[in-house]
């Protein structure tokens, strides 16, 4: 629900930014598109006749087993692309490269946090994926069944994803930082039959006990029949007889070959959960052909994939960025992916830069929050290392503040690497607005121009177009191949959230404005979703978790600007009558929320209050709380407030 005023999300520094960086000549010379006019021509024709455009893209970039009968259908907010065709994603990511000169090229170079390194050629990755697919088959899984993946960032996570796609099993990857309760809810909602996990993972020098968390989640789920456990840390874990299998033991018993099966274009590929405006995360369902096409072509054009690149997207595969730009996009393009398991600053703050230099990484795609924490750590760490292999930098996850952009450009990119600021969402599947490097001038903080076939528009609440550089709601005019098809099990919610807010347009939930040159500037969320370190969290989701705490009567959560994380979490809490504030309560509530959702949801500030400001109809006035959390004062309109004494009490609390 779009209920925040746009003014609240506008970021001052972005509105004043007017620096412009011309494309680097040397980079442009080797870029796939000749110049900006070529982009413009291709873009215009993609908008004029999207079916023709996507059809050509699909035929050029993907291998289909059977060609489509028709390109596109849109009925009752259900999109179908490449109707009647069959293909297989793992075939596109593996077999076609194994059958080419890329057979012995590195597909994956992986470094563990303790420093162990493993490399898989395309041939080796292909072999591992086939064995893993056979594990799934031998456990009785067939196309359409669901598998959960709850793993550290290790090669087996990628292998498991690709193995699922090989036989049409739908994966749902749950980020390893999520709690057992979150894992449980996701397994239950999607009805997974199998769970891939590991005994543990390394993070900041300690072991994250993933199997223990998984066991806890499984106490309250009934659909999981088997658990496949990777031995990563050699942590002692409980293995339940008849249910749990060690990956290394069970895989040794499998046949080595597993053909990729032809799947229809709209065969469900994965479900990925993301926070929305209600307490319940949404399971976005992506399908086969359209998604792969989006991941493939955006990776190719926006990251300028070359045969010799070592490409590193730092996201975890538990997020959409990890799906599209660690696994499917780069592998479909036959690129070499670099993957790192652990914390960016372990054992020393220079870990990222050391790995870039050690592995000669050419392309780095990371989040503004990471960039800001590197700035805080000091320039000596990147300056200690030879970063000359880098030729392209990307960012994603939240608006990048111009200062961070400039630092990234100067200290990391040495002013020679284009910065590709990609705006997109779990729902959009792949990048939507981003500069085509080498041919577009960039402006710090702007995601610039739309990708081919994507028509973003800025609308006002009534559906009319925002004028000039007036801010408004960022919407997308027509369906595109790589968008999510539905919310798993709740198509009505999908329709309502994305297509009914402003009838006939895809509603992104972001505010934006366009400058005189048509560049898009994303201003952040306009709904009750906050963006903490580039990760989406629903305020309602945190609130619903908090109110399960035995001492809490009511809770309202708002975001406030945070210099590193983008946004921080402030929870306003009223206690049950019988409860008293004591010195442990804040910590206890924090731990409780982390246990319910995961470490991402840990509040930065908890404020106890006697009452929450509400309207006469009983709605919490988050706008006032946001103002208070951000500026320390409330100046906004309070006429709809029911009980004015609440404000006085809130102000008093703030001065504590
Ligand atoms: C890919 C991803 C989506 C939300 C999105 C927006 C914010 C992402 C951004 C950006 C400004 C960018 N966002 N990229 N805002 N500039 N380049 O992050 O997906 O986790 O679903 O988050 O993130 O607010 O609506 P997801």
XYZ file of C-alpha atoms and ligand atoms in Angstrom, residues 274 320-321 395-399 421-427 447 508 510 522 524-525 531 534 536, ligand 1:
50
model
C 10.752 -11.212 0.107
C 17.563 -12.461 -5.948
C 20.868 -10.782 -6.821
C 26.033 -1.557 -7.392
C 22.610 -2.790 -6.349
C 20.193 -2.976 -3.476
C 19.486 0.624 -2.532
C 20.092 4.131 -3.810
C 24.047 1.223 -10.788
C 21.327 -1.359 -11.347
C 17.808 -0.772 -10.101
C 15.604 -3.827 -9.862
C 13.739 -6.071 -7.426
C 13.065 -9.682 -6.468
C 9.839 -9.299 -8.425
C 20.393 4.317 -12.207
C 7.265 -1.099 -7.810
C 9.609 2.823 -5.011
C 15.257 6.198 -7.367
C 13.575 4.632 -1.964
C 10.492 2.762 -0.825
C 15.837 -1.274 3.271
C 20.285 -3.455 0.866
C 14.138 -5.583 2.354
C 17.805 -6.406 -6.506
C 17.249 -6.138 -5.161
C 14.411 -4.248 -4.130
C 14.384 -2.838 -3.607
C 13.848 -1.847 -4.618
C 14.543 -0.573 -4.210
C 15.901 -1.043 -3.749
C 17.492 -2.027 -5.430
C 18.441 -0.252 -6.236
C 17.454 0.144 -5.304
C 17.934 2.363 -5.722
C 19.195 0.776 -6.894
N 16.909 -0.990 -4.815
N 18.423 -1.589 -6.288
N 17.209 1.446 -5.055
N 18.896 2.064 -6.613
N 20.162 0.499 -7.771
O 17.836 -5.434 -4.373
O 16.040 -6.727 -4.901
O 15.955 -7.268 -2.419
O 13.888 -7.247 -3.877
O 15.030 -5.127 -3.222
O 15.714 -2.406 -3.335
O 13.874 0.014 -3.126
O 12.446 -1.778 -4.554
P 15.208 -6.657 -3.562
